[in-house]
mmCIF file of C-alpha atoms in Angstrom:
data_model
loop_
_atom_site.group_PDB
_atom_site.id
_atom_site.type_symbol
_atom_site.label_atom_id
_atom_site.label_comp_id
_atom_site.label_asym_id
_atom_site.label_seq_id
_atom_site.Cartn_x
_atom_site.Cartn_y
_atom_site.Cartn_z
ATOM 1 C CA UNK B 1 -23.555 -26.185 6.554
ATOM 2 C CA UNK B 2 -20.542 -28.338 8.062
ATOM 3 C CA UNK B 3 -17.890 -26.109 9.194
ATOM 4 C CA UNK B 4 -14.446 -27.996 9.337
ATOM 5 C CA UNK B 5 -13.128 -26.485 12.270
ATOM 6 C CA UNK B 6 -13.870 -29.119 14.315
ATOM 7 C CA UNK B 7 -12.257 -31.917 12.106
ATOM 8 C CA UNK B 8 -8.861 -29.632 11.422
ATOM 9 C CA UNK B 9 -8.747 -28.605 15.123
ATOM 10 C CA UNK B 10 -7.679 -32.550 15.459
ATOM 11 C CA UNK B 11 -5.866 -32.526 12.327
ATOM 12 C CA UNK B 12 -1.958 -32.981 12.498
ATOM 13 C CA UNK B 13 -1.608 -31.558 9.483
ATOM 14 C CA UNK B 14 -3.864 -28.134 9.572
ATOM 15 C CA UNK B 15 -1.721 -27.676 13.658
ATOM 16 C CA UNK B 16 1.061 -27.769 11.400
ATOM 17 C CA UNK B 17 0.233 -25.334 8.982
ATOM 18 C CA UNK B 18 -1.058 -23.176 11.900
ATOM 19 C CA UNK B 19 2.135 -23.429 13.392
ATOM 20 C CA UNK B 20 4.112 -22.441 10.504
ATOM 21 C CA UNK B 21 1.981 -19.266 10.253
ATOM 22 C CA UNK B 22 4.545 -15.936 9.536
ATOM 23 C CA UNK B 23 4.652 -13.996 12.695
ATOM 24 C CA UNK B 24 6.440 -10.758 12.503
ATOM 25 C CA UNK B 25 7.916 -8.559 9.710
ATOM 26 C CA UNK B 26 11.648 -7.575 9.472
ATOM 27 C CA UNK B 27 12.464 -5.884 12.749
ATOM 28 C CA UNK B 28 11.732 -2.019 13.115
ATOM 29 C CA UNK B 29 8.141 -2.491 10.910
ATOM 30 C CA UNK B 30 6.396 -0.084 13.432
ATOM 31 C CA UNK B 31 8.859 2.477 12.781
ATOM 32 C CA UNK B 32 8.633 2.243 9.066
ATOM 33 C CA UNK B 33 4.804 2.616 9.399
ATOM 34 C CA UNK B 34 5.141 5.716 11.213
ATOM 35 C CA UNK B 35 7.998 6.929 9.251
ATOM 36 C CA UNK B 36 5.144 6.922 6.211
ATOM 37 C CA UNK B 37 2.858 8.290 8.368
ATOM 38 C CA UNK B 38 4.997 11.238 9.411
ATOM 39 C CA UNK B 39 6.177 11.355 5.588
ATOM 40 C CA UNK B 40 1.901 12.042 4.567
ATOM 41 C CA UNK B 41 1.416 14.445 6.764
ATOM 42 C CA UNK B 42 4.453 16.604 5.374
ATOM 43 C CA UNK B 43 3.509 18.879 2.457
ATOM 44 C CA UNK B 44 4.661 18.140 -0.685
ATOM 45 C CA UNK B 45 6.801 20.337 -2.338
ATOM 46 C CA UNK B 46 4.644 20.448 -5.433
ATOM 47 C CA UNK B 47 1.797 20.989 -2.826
ATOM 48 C CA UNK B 48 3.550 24.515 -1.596
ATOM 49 C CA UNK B 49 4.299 25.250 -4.771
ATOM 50 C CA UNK B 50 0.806 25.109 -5.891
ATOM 51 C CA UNK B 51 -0.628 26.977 -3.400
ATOM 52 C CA UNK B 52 1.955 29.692 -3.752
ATOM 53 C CA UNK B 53 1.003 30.007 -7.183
ATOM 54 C CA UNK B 54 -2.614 29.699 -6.670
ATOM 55 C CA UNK B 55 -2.186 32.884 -4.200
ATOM 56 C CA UNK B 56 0.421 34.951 -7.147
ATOM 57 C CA UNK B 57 -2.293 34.390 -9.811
ATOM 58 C CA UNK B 58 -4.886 36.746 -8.801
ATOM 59 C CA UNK B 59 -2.389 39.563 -8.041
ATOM 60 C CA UNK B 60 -0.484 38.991 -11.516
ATOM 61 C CA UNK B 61 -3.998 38.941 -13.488
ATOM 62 C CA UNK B 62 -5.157 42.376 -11.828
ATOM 63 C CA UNK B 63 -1.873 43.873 -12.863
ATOM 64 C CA UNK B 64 -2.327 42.709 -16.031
ATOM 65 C CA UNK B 65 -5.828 43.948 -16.797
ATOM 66 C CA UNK B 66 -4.723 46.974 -15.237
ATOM 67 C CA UNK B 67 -1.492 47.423 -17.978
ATOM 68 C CA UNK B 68 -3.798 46.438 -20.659
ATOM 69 C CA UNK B 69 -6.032 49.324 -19.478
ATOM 70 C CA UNK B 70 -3.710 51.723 -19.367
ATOM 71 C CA UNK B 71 -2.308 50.992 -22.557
ATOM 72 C CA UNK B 72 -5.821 50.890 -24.198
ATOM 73 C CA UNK B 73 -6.516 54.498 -22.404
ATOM 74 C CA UNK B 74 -3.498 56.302 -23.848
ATOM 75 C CA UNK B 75 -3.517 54.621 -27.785
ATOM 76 C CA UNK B 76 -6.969 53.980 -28.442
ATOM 77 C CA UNK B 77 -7.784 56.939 -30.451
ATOM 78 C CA UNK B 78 -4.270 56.563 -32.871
ATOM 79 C CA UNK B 79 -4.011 52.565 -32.976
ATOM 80 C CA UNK B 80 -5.539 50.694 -35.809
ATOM 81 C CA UNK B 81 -7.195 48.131 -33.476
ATOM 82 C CA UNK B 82 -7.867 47.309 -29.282
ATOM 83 C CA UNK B 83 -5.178 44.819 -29.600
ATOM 84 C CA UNK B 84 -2.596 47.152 -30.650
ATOM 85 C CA UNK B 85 -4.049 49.223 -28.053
ATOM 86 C CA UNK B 86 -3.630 47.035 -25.791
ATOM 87 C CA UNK B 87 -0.481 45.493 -25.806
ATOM 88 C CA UNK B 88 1.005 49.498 -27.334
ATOM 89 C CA UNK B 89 2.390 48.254 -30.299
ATOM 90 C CA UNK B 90 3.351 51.110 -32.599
ATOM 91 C CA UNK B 91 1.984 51.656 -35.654
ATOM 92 C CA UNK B 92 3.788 50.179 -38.000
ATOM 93 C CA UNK B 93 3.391 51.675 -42.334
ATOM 94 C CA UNK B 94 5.920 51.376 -44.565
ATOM 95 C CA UNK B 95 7.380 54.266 -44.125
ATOM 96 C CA UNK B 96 8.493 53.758 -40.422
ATOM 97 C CA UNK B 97 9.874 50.639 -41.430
ATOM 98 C CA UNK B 98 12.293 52.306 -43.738
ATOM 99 C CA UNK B 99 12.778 54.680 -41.601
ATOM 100 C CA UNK B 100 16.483 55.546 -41.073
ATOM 101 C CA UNK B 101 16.029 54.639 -36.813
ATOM 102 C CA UNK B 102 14.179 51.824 -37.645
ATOM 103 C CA UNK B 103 17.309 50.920 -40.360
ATOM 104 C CA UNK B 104 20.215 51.598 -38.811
ATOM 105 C CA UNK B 105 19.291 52.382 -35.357
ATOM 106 C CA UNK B 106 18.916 55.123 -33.027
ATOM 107 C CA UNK B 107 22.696 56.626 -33.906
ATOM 108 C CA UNK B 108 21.288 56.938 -37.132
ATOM 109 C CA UNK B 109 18.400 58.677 -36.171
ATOM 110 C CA UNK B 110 20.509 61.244 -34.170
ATOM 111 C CA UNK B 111 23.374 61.909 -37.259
ATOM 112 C CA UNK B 112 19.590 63.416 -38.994
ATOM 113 C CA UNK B 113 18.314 65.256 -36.286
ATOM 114 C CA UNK B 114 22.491 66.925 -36.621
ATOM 115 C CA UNK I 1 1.441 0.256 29.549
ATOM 116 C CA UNK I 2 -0.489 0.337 26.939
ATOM 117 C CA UNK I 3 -0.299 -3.265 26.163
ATOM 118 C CA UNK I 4 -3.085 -3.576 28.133
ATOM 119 C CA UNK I 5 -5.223 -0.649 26.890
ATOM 120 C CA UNK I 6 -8.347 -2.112 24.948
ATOM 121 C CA UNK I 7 -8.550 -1.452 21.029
ATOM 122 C CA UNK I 8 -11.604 0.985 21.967
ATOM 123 C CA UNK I 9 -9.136 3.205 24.054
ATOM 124 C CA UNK I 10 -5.953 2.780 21.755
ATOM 125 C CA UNK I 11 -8.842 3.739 18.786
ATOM 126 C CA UNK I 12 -9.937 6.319 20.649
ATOM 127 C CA UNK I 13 -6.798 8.272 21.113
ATOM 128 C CA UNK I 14 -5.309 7.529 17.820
ATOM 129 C CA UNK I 15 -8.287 9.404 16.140
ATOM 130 C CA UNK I 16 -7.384 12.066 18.429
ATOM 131 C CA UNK I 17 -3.647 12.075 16.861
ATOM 132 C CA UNK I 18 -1.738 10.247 19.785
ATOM 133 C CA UNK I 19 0.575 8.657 17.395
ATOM 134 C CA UNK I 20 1.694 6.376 20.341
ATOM 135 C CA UNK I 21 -1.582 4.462 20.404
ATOM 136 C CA UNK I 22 -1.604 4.025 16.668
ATOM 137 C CA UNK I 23 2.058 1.996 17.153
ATOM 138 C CA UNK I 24 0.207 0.234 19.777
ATOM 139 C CA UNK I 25 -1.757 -1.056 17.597
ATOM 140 C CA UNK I 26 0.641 -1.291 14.757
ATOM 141 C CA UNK I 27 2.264 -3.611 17.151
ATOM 142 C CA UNK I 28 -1.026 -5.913 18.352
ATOM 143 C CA UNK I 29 -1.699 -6.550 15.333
ATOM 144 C CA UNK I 30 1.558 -6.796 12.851
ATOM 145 C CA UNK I 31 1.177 -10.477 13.472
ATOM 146 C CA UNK I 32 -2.059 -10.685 12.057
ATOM 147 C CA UNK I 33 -1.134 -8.730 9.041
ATOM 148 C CA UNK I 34 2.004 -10.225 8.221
ATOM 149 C CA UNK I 35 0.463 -14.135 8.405
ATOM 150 C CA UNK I 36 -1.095 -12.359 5.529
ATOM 151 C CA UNK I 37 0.992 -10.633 3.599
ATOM 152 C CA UNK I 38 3.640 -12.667 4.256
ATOM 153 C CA UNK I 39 1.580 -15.665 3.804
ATOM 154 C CA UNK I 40 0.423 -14.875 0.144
ATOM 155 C CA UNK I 41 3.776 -13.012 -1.114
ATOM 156 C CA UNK I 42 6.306 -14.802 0.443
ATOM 157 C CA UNK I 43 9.296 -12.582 2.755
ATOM 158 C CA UNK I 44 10.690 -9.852 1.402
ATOM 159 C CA UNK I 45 9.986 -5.992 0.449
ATOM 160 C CA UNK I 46 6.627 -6.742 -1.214
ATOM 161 C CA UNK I 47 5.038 -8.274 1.688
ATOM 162 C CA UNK I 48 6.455 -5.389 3.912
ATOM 163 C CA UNK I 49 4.966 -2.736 1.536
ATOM 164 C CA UNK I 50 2.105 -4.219 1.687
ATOM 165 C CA UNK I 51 1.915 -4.783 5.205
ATOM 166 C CA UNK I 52 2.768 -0.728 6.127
ATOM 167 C CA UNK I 53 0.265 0.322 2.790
ATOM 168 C CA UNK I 54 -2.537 -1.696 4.806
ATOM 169 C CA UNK I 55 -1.654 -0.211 8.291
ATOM 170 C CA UNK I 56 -1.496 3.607 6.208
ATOM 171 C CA UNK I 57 -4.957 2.776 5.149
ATOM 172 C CA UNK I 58 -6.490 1.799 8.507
ATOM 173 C CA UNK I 59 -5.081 5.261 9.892
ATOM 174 C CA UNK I 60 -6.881 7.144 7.105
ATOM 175 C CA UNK I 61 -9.704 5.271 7.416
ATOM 176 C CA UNK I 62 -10.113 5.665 11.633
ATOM 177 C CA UNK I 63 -12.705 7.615 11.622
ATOM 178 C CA UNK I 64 -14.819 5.260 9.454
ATOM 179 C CA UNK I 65 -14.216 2.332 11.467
ATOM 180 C CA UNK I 66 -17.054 1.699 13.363
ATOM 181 C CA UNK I 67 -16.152 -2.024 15.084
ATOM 182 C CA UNK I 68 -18.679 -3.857 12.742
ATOM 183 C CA UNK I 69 -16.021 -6.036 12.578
ATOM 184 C CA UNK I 70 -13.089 -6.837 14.497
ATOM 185 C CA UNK I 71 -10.011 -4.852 14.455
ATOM 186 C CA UNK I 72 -7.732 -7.995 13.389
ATOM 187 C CA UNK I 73 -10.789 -8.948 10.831
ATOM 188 C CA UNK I 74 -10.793 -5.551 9.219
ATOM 189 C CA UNK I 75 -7.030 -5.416 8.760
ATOM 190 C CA UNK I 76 -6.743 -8.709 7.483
ATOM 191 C CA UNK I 77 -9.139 -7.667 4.823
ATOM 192 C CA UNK I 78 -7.231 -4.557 3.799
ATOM 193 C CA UNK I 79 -3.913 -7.112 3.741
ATOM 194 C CA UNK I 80 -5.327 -9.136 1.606
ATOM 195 C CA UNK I 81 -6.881 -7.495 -0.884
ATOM 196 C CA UNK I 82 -3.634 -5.405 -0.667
ATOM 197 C CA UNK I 83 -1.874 -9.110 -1.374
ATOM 198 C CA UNK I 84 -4.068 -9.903 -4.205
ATOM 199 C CA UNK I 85 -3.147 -6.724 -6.065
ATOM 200 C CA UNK I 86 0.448 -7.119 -5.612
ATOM 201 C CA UNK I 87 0.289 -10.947 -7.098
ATOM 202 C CA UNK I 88 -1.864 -9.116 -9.814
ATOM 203 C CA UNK I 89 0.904 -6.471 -10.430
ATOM 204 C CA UNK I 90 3.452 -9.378 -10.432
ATOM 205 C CA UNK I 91 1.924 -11.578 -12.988
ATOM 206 C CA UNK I 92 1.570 -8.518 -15.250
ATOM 207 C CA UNK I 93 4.831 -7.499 -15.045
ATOM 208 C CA UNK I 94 6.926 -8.296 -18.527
ATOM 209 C CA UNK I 95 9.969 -7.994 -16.776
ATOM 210 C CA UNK I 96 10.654 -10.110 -13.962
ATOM 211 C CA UNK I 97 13.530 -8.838 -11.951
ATOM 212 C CA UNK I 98 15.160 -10.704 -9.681
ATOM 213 C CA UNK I 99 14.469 -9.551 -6.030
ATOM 214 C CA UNK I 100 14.824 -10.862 -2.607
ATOM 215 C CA UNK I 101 10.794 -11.265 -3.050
ATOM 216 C CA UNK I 102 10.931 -13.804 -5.810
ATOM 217 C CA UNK I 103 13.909 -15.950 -4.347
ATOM 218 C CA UNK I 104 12.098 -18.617 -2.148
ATOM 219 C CA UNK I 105 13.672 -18.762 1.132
ATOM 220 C CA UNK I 106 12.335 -22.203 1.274
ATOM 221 C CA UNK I 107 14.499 -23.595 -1.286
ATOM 222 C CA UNK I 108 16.769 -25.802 0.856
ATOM 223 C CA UNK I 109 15.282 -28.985 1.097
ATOM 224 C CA UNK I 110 14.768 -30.011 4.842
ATOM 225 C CA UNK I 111 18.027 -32.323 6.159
ATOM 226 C CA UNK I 112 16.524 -34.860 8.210
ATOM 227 C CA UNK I 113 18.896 -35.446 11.667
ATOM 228 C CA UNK I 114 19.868 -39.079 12.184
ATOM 229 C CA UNK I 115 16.977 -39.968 14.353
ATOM 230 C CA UNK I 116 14.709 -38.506 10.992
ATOM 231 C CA UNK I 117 13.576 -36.002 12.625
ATOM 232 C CA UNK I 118 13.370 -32.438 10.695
ATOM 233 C CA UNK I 119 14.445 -29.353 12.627
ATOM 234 C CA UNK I 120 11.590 -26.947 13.587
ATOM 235 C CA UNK I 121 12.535 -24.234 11.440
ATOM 236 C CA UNK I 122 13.141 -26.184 8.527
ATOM 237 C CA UNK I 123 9.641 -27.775 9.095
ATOM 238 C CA UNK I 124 7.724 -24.565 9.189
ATOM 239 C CA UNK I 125 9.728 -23.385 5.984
ATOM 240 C CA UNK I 126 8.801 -26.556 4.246
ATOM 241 C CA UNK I 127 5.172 -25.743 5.233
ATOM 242 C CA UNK I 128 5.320 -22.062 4.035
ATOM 243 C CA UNK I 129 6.862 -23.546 0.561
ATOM 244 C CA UNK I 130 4.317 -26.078 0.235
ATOM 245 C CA UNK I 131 1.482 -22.960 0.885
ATOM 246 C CA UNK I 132 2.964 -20.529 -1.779
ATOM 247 C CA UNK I 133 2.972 -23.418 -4.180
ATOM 248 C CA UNK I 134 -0.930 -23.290 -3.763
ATOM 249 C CA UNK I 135 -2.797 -21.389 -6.334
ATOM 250 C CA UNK I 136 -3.643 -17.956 -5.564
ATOM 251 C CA UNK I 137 -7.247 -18.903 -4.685
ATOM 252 C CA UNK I 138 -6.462 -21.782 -1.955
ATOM 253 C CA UNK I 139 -2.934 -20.050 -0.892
ATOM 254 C CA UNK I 140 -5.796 -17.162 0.171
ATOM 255 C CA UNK I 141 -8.104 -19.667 1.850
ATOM 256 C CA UNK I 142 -5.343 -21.376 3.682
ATOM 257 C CA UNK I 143 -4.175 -17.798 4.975
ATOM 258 C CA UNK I 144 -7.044 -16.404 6.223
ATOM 259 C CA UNK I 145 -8.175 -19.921 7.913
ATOM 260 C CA UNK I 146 -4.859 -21.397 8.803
ATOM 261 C CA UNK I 147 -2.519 -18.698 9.056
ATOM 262 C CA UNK I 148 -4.936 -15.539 10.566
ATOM 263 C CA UNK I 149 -7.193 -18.362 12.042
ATOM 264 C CA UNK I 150 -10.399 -16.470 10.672
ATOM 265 C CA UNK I 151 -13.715 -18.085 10.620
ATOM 266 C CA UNK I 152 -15.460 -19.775 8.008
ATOM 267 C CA UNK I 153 -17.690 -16.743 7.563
ATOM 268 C CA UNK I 154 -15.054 -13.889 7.944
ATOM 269 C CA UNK I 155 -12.940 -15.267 5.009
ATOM 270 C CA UNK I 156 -15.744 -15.549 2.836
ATOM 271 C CA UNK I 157 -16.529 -11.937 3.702
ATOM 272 C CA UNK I 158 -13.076 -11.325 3.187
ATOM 273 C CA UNK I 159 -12.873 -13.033 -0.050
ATOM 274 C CA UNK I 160 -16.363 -12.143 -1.359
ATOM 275 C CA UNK I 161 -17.224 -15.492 -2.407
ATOM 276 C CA UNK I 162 -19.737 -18.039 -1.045
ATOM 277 C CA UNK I 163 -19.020 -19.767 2.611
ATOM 278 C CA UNK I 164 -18.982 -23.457 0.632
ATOM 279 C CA UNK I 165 -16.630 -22.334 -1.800
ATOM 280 C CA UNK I 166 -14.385 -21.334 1.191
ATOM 281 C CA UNK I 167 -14.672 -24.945 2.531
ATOM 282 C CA UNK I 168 -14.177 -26.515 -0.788
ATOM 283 C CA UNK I 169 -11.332 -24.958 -1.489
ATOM 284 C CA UNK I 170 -9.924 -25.300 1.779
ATOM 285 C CA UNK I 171 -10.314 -29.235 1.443
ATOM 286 C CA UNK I 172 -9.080 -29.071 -1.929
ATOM 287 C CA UNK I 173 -5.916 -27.046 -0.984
ATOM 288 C CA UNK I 174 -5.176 -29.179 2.352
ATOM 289 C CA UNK I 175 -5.373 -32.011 -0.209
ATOM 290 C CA UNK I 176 -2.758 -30.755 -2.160
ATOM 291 C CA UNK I 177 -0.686 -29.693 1.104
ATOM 292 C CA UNK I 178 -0.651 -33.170 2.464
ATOM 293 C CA UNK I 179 0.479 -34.846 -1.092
ATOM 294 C CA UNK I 180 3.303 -32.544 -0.678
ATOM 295 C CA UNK I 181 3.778 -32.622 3.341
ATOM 296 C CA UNK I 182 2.747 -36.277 3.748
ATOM 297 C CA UNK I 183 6.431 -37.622 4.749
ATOM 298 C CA UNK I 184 6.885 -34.342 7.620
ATOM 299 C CA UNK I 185 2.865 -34.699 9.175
ATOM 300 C CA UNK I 186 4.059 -37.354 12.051
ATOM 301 C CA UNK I 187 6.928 -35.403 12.476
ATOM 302 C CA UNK I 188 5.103 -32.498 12.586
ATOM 303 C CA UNK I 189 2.910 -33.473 14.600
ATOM 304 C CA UNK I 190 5.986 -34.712 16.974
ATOM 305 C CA UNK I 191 7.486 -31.127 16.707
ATOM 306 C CA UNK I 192 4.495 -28.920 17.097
ATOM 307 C CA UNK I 193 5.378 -28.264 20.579
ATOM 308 C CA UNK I 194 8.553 -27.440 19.421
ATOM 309 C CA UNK I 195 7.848 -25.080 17.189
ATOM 310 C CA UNK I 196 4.689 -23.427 19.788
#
């Protein structure tokens, strides 16, 4: 294969295009590369705040479990099902709901009792 | 002092995190890396993005350099195909702003002095004008084998395309270059020491 160099090495016109080659960038282009550089190796804010919450989740989720437990231990034998259990909703019939506390409110509730 | 360290020493303590070495090489070799970037883009904040994206890369990438080619070979490569994305990201833009990137530097035409002669700088603009008018396939020939000075073999590398379609297109685009350079070749040729 015939390589060229040869003939553009005596070629006015390829020197000239050599010599026309860009040299340098805008001044101060090694500080802006290390200026990146230094900006990659910082942590990300949404990087800390990951890994924060990546270390809060296990603690919140044992709580959790550990409320839902407790709730299930004290209403499981007078709640109509585990989720009420659970999450100790009270029981809610018809008559609670008209009840006078439910109604008007605890003030209510306390003018009876009186 | 370390302008004399070897690339093997200045590689060798940048992938042990002396960030001075890495600028020493930043340095060495931001010439190479700008004929490139600059060469395909044309001045401006593109070419500069590109050219700090490509030395960002080679830092990530020191431990997998392992010298099968050179240093200046294996950055051009990164500037380049760093270059060819950018032009793709251009032409797919919709909107076209305006930028300090798309206004051609070169568009003063060169004023001949009363002897005829064009001024250096002028010259080497008029040359740079006459490259980016080159499609994107021979502007990237003419780079790598005019502007980097790259073999034959290490552009086709480079490029990923056959060493005769390198030389074809080379011929093709000087072709093209001396239609439009034809009246500034003798006086190129008178002002190359000039401009060296």
């Amino acid at each position: 294969m015939i390589d060229h160099d040869e003939s553009l090495a005596n070629d006015p016109l390829a020197a000239l295009v050599r010599a026309s080659a860009p040299e340098r960038f805008e001044s101060g282009f090694s500080d802006r590369v290390a200026a990146r550089l230094r900006a990659d190796r910082e942590p990300a804010l949404s990087a800390v705040l990951q890994r924060q919450f990546f270390q809060i989740v296990p603690i919140v989720a044992a709580a959790s479990l550990m409320l839902a437990a407790y709730n299930w231990w004290g209403a499981r034998e007078t709640s109509s099902s585990p989720i009420e259990a659970v999450l100790n909703l009270p029981q809610v019939t018809l008559a609670s709901a008209y009840s006078s506390s439910v109604l008007y409110g605890a003030a209510a509730a306390d003018m009876e009792t009186q | 002092m370390l302008e004399r360290t070897t690339d093997a020493d200045l590689l060798a303590r940048a992938r042990a995190g002396d960030d001075r070495a890495f600028a020493a090489l930043v340095e060495r070799y931001e010439s190479a890396v700008a004929a490139t970037a600059v060469g395909m883009l044309g001045p401006g904040d593109d070419a500069d993005d590109v050219g700090q994206e490509a030395f960002i890369r080679f830092h990530h990438s020191l431990d997998h350099f392992r010298g099968e080619s050179s240093l200046k070979t294996y950055l051009v490569h990164i500037a380049m195909n760093l270059s060819l994305n950018a032009l793709r990201r251009r032409r797919r833009s919709v909107l076209r702003f305006v930028s300090r990137d798309e206004t051609p530097i070169e568009s003063a035409e060169p004023s001949a002095g009363p002897d005829g002669h064009v001024d250096a700088e002028e010259l080497r603009v008029l040359v740079r004008r006459a490259v980016s008018q080159l499609n994107e396939k021979h502007r990237a020939v003419v780079v790598l084998r005019m502007f980097d000075d790259c073999s034959t073999r290490d552009a086709a590398r480079i490029l990923g395309i056959p060493e005769g379609t390198v030389l074809s297109r080379l011929s093709r685009a000087m072709k093209e270059m001396e239609a439009l350079l034809a009246p500034y070749v003798d006086s190129g040729a008178a002002v190359r020491e000039t401009i060296r």
